[in-house]
CSV table of C-alpha atoms and ligand atoms in Angstrom, one decimal:
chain,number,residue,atom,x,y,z
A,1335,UNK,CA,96.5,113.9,88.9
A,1336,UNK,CA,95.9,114.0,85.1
A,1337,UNK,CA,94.4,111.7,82.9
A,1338,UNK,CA,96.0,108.6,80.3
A,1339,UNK,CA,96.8,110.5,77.4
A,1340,UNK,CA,98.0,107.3,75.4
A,1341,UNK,CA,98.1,103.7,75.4
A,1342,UNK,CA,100.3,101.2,73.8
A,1343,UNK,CA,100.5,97.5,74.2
A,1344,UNK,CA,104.0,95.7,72.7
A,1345,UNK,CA,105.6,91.9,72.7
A,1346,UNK,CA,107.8,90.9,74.9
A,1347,UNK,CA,109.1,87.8,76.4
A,1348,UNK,CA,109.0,86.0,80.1
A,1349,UNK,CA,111.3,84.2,81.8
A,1350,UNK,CA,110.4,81.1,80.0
A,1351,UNK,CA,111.3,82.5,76.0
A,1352,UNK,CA,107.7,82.5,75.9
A,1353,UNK,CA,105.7,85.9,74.4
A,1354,UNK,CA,103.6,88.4,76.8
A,1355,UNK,CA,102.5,91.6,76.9
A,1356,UNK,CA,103.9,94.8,78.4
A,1357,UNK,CA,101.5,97.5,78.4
A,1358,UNK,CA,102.4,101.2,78.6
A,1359,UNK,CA,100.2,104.1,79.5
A,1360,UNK,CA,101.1,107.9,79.5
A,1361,UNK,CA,99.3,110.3,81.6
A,1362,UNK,CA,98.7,113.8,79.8
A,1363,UNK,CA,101.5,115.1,82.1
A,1364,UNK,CA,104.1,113.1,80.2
A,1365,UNK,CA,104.1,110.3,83.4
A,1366,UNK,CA,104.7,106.8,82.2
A,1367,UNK,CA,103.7,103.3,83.6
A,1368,UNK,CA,105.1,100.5,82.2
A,1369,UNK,CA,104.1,96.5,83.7
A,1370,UNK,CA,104.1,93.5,81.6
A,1371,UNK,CA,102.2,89.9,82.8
A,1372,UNK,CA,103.7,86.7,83.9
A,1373,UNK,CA,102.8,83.5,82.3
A,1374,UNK,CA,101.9,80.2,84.6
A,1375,UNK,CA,102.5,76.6,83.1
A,1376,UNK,CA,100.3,74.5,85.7
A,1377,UNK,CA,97.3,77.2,85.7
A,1378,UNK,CA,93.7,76.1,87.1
A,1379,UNK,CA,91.0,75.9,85.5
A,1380,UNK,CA,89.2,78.5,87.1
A,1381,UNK,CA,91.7,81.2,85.5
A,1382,UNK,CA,90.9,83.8,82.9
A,1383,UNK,CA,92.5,82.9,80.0
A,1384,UNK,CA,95.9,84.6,79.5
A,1385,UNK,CA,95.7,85.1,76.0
A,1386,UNK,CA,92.9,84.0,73.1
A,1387,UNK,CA,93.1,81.8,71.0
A,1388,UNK,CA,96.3,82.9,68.5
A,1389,UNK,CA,98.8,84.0,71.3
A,1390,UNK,CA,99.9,87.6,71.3
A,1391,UNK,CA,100.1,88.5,67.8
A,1392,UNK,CA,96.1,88.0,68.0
A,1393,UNK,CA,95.9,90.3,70.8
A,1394,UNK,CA,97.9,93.2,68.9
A,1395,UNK,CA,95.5,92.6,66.2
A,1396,UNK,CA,92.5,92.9,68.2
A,1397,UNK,CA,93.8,96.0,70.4
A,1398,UNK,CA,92.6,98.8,68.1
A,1399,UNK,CA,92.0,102.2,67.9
A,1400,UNK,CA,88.1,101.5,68.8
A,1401,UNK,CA,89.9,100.2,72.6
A,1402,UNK,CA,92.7,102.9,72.8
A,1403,UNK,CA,90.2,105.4,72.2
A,1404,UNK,CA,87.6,104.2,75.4
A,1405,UNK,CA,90.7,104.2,77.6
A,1406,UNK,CA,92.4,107.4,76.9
A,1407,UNK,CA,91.1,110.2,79.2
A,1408,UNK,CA,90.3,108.2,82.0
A,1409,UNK,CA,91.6,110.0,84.8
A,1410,UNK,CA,94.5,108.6,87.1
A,1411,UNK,CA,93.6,107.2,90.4
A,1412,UNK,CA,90.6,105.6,89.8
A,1413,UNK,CA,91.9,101.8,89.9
A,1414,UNK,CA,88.3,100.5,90.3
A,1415,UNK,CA,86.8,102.4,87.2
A,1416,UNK,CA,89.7,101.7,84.7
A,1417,UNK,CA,89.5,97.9,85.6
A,1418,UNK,CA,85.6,98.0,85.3
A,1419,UNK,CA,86.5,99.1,81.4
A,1420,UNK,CA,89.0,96.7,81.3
A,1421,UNK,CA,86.8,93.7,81.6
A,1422,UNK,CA,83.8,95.7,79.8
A,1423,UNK,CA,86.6,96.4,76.4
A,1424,UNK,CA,87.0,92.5,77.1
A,1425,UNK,CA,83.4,91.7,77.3
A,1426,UNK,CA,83.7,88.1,78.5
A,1427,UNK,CA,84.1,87.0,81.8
A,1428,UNK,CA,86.9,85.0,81.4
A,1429,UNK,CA,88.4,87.8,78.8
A,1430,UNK,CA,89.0,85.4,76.5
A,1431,UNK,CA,88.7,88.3,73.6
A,1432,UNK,CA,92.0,90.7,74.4
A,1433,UNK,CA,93.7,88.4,77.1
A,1434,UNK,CA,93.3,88.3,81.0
A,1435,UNK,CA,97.5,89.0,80.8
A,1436,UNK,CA,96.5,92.4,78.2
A,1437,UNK,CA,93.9,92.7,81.3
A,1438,UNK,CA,97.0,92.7,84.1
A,1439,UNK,CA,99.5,94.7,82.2
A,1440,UNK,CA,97.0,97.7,81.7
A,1441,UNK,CA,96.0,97.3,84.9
A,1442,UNK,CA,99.0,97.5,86.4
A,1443,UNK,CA,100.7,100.1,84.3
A,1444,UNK,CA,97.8,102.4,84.8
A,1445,UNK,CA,98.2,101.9,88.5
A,1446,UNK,CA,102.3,102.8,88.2
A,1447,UNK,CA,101.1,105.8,86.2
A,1448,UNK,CA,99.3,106.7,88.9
A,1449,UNK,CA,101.4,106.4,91.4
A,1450,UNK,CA,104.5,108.2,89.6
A,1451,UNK,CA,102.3,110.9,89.2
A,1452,UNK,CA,101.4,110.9,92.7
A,1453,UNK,CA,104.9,110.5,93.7
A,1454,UNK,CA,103.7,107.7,96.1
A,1455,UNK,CA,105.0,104.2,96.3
A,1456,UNK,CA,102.9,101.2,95.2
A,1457,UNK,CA,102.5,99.7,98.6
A,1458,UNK,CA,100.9,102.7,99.9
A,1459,UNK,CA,98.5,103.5,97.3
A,1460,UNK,CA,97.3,99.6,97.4
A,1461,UNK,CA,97.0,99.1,100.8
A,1462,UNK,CA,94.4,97.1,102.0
A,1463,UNK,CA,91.8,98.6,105.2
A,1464,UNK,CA,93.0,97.8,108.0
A,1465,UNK,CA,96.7,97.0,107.3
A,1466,UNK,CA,98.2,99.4,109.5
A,1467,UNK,CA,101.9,100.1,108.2
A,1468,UNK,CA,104.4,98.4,106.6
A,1469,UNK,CA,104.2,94.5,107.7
A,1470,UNK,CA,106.5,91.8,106.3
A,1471,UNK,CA,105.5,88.7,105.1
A,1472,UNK,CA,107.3,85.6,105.6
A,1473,UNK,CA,109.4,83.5,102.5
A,1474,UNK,CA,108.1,80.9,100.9
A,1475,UNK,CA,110.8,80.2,98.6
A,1476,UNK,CA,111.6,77.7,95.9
A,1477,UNK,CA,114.2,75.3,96.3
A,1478,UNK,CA,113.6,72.5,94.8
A,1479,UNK,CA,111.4,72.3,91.1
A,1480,UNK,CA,109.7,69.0,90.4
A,1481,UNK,CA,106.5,68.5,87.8
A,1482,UNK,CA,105.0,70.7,85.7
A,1483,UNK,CA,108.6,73.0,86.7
A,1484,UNK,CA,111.4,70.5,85.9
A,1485,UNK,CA,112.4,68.0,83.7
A,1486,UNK,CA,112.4,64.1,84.7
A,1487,UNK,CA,112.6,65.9,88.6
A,1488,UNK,CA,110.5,65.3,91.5
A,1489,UNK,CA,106.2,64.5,91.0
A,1490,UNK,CA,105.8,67.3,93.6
A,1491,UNK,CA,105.9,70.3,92.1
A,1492,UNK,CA,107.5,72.6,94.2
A,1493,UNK,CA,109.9,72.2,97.4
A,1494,UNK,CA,109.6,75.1,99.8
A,1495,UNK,CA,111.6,76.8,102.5
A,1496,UNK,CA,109.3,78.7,105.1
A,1497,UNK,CA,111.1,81.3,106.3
A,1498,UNK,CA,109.2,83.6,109.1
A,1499,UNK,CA,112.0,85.6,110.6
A,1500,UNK,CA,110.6,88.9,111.7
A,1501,UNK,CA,112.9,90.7,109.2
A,1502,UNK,CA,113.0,90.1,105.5
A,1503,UNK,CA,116.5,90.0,105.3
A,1504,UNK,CA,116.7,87.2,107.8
A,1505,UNK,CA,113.9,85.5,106.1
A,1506,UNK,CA,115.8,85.3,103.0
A,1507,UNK,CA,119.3,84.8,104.0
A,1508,UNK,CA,117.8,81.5,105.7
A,1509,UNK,CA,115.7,80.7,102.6
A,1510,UNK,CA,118.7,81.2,100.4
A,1511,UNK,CA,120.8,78.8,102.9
A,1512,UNK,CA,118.1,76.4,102.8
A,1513,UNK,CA,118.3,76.4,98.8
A,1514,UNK,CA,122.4,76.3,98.7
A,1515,UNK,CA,122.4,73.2,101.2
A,1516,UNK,CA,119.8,71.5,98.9
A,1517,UNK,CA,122.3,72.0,96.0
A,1518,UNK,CA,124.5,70.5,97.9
A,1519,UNK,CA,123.2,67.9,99.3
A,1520,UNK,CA,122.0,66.8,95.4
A,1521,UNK,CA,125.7,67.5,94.5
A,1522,UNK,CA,127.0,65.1,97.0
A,1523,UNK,CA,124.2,62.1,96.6
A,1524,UNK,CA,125.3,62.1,92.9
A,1525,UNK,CA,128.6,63.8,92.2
A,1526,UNK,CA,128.5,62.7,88.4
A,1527,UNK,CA,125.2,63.3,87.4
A,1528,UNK,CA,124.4,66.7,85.8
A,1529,UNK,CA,122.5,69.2,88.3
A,1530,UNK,CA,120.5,72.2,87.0
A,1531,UNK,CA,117.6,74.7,87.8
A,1532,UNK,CA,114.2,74.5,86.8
A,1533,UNK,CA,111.8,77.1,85.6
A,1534,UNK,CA,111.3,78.6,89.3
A,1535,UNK,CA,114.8,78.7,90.1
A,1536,UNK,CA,114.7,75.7,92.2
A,1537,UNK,CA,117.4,73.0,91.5
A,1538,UNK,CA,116.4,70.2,88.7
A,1539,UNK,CA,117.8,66.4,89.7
A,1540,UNK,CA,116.2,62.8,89.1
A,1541,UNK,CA,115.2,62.6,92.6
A,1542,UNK,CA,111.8,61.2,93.8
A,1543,UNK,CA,109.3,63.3,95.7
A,1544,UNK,CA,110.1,61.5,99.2
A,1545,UNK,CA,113.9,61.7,99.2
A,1546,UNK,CA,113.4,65.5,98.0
A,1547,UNK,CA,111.5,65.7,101.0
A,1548,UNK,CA,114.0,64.5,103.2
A,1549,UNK,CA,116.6,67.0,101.5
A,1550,UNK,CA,114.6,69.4,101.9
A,1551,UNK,CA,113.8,69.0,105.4
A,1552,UNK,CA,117.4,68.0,106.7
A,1553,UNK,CA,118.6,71.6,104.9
A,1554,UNK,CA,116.0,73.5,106.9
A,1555,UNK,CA,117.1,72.2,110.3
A,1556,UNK,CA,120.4,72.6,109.8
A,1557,UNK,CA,119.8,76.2,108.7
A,1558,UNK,CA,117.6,76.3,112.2
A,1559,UNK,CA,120.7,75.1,114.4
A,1560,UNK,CA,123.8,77.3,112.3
A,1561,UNK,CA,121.9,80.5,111.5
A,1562,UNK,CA,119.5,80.3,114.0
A,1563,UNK,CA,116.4,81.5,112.1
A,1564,UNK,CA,113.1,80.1,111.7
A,1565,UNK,CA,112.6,78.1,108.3
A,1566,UNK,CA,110.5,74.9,108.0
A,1567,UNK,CA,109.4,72.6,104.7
A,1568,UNK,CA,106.5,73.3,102.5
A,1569,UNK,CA,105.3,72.0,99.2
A,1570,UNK,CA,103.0,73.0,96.4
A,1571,UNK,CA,101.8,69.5,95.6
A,1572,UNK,CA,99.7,71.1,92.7
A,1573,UNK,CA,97.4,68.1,92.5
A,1574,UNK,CA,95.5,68.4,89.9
A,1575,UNK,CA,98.2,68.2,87.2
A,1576,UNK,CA,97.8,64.4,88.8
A,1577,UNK,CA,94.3,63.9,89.2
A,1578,UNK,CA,92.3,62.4,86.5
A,1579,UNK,CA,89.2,59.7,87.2
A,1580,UNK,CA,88.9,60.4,90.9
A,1581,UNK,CA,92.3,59.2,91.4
A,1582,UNK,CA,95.6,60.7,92.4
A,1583,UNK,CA,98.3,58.8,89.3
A,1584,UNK,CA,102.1,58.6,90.3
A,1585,UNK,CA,104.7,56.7,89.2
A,1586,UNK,CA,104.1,53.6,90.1
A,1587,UNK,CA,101.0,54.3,93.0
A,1588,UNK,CA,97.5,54.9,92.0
A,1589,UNK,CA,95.9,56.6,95.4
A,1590,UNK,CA,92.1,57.7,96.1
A,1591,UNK,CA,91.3,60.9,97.6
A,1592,UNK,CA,91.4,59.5,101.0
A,1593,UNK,CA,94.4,57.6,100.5
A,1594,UNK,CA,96.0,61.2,99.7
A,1595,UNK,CA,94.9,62.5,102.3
A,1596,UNK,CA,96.1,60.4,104.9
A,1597,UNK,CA,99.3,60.2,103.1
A,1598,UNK,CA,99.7,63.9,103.2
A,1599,UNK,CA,98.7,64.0,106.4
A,1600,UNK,CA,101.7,61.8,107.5
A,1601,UNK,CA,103.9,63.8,105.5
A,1602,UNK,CA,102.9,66.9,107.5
A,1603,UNK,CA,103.3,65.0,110.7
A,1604,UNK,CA,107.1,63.4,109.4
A,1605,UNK,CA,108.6,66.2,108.2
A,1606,UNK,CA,107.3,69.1,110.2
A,1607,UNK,CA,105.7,70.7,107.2
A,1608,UNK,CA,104.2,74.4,108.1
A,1609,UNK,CA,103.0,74.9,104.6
A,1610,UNK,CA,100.8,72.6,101.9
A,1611,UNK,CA,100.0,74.2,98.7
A,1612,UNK,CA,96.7,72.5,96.6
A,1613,UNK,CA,97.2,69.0,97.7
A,1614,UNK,CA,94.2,67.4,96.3
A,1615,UNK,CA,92.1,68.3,93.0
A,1616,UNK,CA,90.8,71.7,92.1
A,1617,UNK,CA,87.5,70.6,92.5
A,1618,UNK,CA,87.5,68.6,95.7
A,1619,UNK,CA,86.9,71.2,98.0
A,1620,UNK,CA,85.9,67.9,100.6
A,1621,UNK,CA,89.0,66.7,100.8
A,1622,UNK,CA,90.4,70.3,101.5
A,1623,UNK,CA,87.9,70.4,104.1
A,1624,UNK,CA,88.9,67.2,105.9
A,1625,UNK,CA,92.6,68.1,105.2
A,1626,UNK,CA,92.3,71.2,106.9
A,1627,UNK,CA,90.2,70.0,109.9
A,1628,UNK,CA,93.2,67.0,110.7
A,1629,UNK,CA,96.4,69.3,110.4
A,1630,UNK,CA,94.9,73.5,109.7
A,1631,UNK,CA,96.0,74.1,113.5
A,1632,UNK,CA,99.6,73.0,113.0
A,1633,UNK,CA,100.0,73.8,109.1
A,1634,UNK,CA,99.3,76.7,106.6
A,1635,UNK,CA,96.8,75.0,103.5
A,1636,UNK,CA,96.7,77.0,100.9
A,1637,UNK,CA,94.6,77.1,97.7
A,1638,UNK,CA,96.2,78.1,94.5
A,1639,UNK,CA,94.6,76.7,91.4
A,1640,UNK,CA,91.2,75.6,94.1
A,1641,UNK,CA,90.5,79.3,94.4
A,1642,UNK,CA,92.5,81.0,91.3
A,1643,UNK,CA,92.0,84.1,93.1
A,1644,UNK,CA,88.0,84.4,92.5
A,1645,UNK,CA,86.3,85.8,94.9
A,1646,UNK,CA,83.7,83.7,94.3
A,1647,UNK,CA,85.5,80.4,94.6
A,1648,UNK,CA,86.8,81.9,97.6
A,1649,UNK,CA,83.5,82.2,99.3
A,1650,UNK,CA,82.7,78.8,98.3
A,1651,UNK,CA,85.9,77.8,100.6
A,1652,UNK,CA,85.2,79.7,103.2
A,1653,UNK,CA,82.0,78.2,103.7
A,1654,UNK,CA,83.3,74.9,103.7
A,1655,UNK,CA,86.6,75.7,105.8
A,1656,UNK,CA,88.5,73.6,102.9
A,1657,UNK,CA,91.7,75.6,103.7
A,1658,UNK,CA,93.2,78.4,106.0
A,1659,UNK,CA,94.9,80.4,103.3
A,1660,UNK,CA,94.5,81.7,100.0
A,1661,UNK,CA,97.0,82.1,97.1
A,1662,UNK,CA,96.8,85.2,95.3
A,1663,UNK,CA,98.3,85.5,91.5
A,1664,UNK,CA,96.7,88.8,89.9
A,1665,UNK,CA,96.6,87.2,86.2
A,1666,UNK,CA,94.4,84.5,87.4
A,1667,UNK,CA,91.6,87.2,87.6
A,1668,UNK,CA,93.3,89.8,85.3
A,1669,UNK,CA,92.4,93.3,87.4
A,1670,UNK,CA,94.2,94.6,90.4
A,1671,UNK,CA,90.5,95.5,91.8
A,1672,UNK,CA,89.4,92.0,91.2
A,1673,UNK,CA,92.1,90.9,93.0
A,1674,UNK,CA,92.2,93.7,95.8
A,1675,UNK,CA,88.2,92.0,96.2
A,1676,UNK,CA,89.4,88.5,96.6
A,1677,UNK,CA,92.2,89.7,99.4
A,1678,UNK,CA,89.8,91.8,100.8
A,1679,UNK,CA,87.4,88.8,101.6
A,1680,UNK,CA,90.1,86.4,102.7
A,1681,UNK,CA,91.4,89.2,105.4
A,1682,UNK,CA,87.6,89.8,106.6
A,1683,UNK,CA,87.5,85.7,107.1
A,1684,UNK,CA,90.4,85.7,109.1
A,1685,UNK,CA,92.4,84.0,106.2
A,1686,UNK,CA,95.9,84.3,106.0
A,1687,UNK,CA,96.8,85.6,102.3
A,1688,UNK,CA,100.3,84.4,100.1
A,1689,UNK,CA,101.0,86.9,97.4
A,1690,UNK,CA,102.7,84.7,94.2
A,1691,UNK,CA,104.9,85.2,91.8
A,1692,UNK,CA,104.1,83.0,88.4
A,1693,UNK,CA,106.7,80.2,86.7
A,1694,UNK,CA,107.1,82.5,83.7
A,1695,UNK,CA,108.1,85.5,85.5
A,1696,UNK,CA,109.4,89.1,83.9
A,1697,UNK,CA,111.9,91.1,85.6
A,1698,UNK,CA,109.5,93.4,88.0
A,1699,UNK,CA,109.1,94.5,91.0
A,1700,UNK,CA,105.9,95.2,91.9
A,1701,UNK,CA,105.3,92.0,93.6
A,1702,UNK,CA,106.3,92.6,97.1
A,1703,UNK,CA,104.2,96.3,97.1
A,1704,UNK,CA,101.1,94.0,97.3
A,1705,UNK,CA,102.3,91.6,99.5
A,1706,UNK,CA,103.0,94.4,101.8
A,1707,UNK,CA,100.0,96.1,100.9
A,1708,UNK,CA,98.0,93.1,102.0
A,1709,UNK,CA,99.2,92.5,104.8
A,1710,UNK,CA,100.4,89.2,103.5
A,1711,UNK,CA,101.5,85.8,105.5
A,1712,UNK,CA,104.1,85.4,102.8
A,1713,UNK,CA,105.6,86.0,99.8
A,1714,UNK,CA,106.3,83.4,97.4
A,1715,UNK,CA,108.5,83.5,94.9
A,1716,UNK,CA,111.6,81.6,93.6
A,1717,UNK,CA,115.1,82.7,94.9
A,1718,UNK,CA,117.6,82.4,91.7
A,1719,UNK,CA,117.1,84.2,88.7
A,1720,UNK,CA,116.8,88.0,87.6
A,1721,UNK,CA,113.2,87.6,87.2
A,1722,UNK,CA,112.6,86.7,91.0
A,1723,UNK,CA,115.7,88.1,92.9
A,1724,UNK,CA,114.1,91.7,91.4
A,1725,UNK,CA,111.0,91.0,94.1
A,1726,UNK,CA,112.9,90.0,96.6
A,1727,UNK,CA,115.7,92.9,96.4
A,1728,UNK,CA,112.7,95.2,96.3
A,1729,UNK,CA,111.2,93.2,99.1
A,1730,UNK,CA,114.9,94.5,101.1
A,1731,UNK,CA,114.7,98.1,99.7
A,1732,UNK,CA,110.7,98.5,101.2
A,1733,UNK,CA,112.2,97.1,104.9
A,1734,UNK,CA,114.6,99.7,105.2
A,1735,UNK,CA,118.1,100.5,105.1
A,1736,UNK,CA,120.9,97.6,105.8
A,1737,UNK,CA,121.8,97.7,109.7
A,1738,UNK,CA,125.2,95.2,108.8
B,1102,PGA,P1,102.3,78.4,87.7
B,1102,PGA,O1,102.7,77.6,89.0
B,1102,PGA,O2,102.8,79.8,87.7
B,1102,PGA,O3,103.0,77.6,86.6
B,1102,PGA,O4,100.8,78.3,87.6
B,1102,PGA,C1,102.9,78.2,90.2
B,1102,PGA,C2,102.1,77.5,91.3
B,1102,PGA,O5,101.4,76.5,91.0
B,1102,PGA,O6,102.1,77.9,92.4
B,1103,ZN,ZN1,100.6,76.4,93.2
C-alpha cells in the first residue's frame, strides 16, 4: 500500500440539518477515503467533545497546514499509528482542540483509504481476534422515539424491537413489522391526532412511556405468532437526561434510585423485556450493579452514556458487574483503535458488545462492517430514513445474496 498523499476536511450536514465534518484522505496512488461523523443529542458526559467551542467553522480554522503536513505520508495500514497522531495533533484528551468528530472522520476515512487500496472490505480488515467469520448480530431497532428524540413523545427515550433471527434479513423484516404495527396501533388509538417520526426514525405521538410500552410489546408478539420470528421489547431509558439531585424526575413522579430500580425491574418482568439500555444515572454504577444481579440472567443491560466507549470506564464496570453489555459509538472516543481497545476488553470479559448508530446520523455504511467485525450481539440503529436504512441494506448485502 502507499501512503496519504493529501488531506482535506469540508462541512457537511447530518441528519438533523446540523453541521459535521467529512474528512477525505488521498493515498499517493490516487485511492480515496471519504467518512464523515454523526452527531448525538443525549451524549454522556464521559464523551470527547465532538467539536470545540465555535462548531465547525472553528475546526476549519484550526485545521492548518502545520496538521495536514504531520499527517501526509503516513503510510496506509497502520490504523493504530495514524490514530496515535490523531489524538497527539489534538493534544487533549478529550480533543477538545480540532473535535473528537474531525478525530472519527480521519479516522475512518484513512481506514477506507486503506482498505480501497487493499481491495479488501471493511469488515475484514477490522476484525476483532478471535471472531472467526462473518457473524450477524441481532436488531435492535427503533420504533418508537420519546425524550431527548421526540417532541412532547414518550419520557423513555427510545422503544426497541429485538430482533435475533439467525439471518439478518429475518431480523429486520420482523423489526420492520414490529415498527409498522406500532404506527398503527398509534394511528388507530387516535385517528385525528397528527402522527410523525422523530429524529431516530421511530414514530413521534403524545403517548406516555407505559402505554408505549404496552404498544410496543403487543406489536412484538403479534409479529412472534404471524411471522414467526423471534423479536422481543427493549428500551434505552437514557436516564441521566432525568437524573438530577439523586433523584429520577418524571412527569408527575419523583423516584430514588431504588425506587427505579424496582420499577424497572417490574417492567422487565411485565413486558418480557430482553434488552435495557442506561436505566439509571451515568454515574451510579451501584444501581447498575444491583440491576444487573436481579434480572442480567434473563435480560441484556447495556451501558451507553455509563461507559461512552472508554476503556477505562469499561473496566471500572466490569469490576463491579454493573451491566452485561456494552454500547459501542466510535465518536464517543473519537479513534477506531480506541474503540477497537474498548471492544477488545468487553469480548475478553465475556461481555456481549451493541455496535450504535448516533441520532444525527449521515448516509454511510460503515456501521454494520464493525458490528460484524466484532462479533457484535446487535446492531442498533433506527429503521426509517436514508441515513439508517444505508446500514441496514449494507447489513443485507455483507449476509449474502437474497435466497427469495
Ligand atoms: P444519541 O442517542 O446519539 O443522541 O446520544 C443515542 C442513544 O442514547 O443511544
Ligand atoms: Zn443510549
Amino acid at each position: 500500500m502507499t501512503a496519504v498523499a493529501e488531506v482535506t476536511l469540508r462541512r457537511i450536514y447530518d441528519s438533523r440539518g446540523q453541521p459535521t465534518i467529512e474528512a477525505t484522505v488521498a493515498s499517493e496512488a490516487g485511492v480515496l477515503g471519504r467518512a464523515g461523523a454523526p452527531s448525538g443529542a443525549s451524549t454522556g458526559t464521559h464523551e470527547v467533545r465532538a467539536f470545540p467551542e465555535g462548531g465547525v467553522a472553528e475546526v476549519l480554522r484550526r485545521f492548518g497546514a502545520r496538521e495536514r503536513e504531520k499527517l501526509v505520508g503516513v503510510p496506509l495500514g497502520a490504523q493504530a499509528d495514524w490514530d496515535l497522531l490523531l489524538r497527539t495533533l489534538d493534544g487533549r484528551p478529550d480533543l477538545s482542540r480540532l473535535g473528537g468528530n474531525t478525530a472519527t472522520a480521519l479516522s475512518l476515512a484513512y481506514a477506507r483509504a486503506g482498505a480501497t487500496e487493499s481491495d479488501r472490505p471493511l469488515w475484514e480488515v477490522w476484525r476483532r481476534p478471535g471472531v472467526a467469520s462473518k457473524q450477524f448480530p441481532n436488531l435492535v431497532g427503533n420504533c418508537l422515539n420519546g425524550g431527548k428524540h421526540a417532541i412532547n413523545g414518550p419520557e423513555f427515550q427510545e422503544f426497541l424491537a429485538i430482533a435475533s433471527a439467525e439471518r439478518p434479513e429475518d431480523s429486520l423484516r420482523a423489526a420492520l413489522d414490529v415498527h409498522r404495527r406500532v404506527g398503527a396501533a398509534l394511528r388507530a388509538r387516535s385517528p385525528t391526532a397528527a402522527l410523525g417520526r422523530g429524529d431516530e426514525g421511530g414514530w413521534v405521538a403524545a403517548v406516555e412511556s407505559r402505554e408505549g410500552l404496552e404498544i410496543l410489546s403487543r406489536a412484538c408478539r403479534e409479529t412472534r405468532e404471524e411471522l414467526h420470528l423471534p423479536v422481543h421489547p427493549g428500551l434505552d431509558l437514557a436516564a441521566s437526561e432525568f437524573y438530577s439531585d439523586g433523584r429520577y424526575h418524571y412527569r408527575g413522579t419523583t423516584r430514588s434510585p431504588e425506587e427505579q430500580r424496582r420499577f424497572l425491574v417490574d417492567l422487565v418482568d411485565e413486558f418480557g423485556l430482553t434488552y435495557v439500555e442506561d436505566p439509571f444515572d451515568q454515574e451510579d454504577f451501584e444501581s447498575f450493579s444491583r440491576f444487573t444481579a436481579e434480572v442480567g440472567g434473563r435480560c441484556r443491560v447495556v451501558g451507553d452514556d455509563l461507559y461512552t466507549t472508554r476503556r477505562e470506564r469499561l473496566e471500572r464496570g466490569i469490576a463491579a458487574r454493573a451491566t452485561n453489555a456494552i454500547l459501542i459509538k466510535v465518536n464517543q472516543v473519537g479513534t477506531l483503535t480506541d474503540t477497537f481497545a474498548t471492544i477488545d476488553r468487553a469480548r475478553a470479559a465475556g461481555w456481549a458488545t451493541v455496535t450504535s448508530h448516533r441520532s444525527g446520523e449521515v448516509p454511510e455504511e460503515w456501521l454494520p462492517h464493525l458490528a460484524v467485525a466484532s462479533g457484535a450481539a446487535g446492531l442498533k440503529c433506527g429503521l426509517m430514513g436514508g441515513e439508517r436504512i444505508a446500514k441496514l441494506n449494507e447489513l443485507l448485502r455483507l449476509a449474502g445474496p437474497t435466497e427469495s
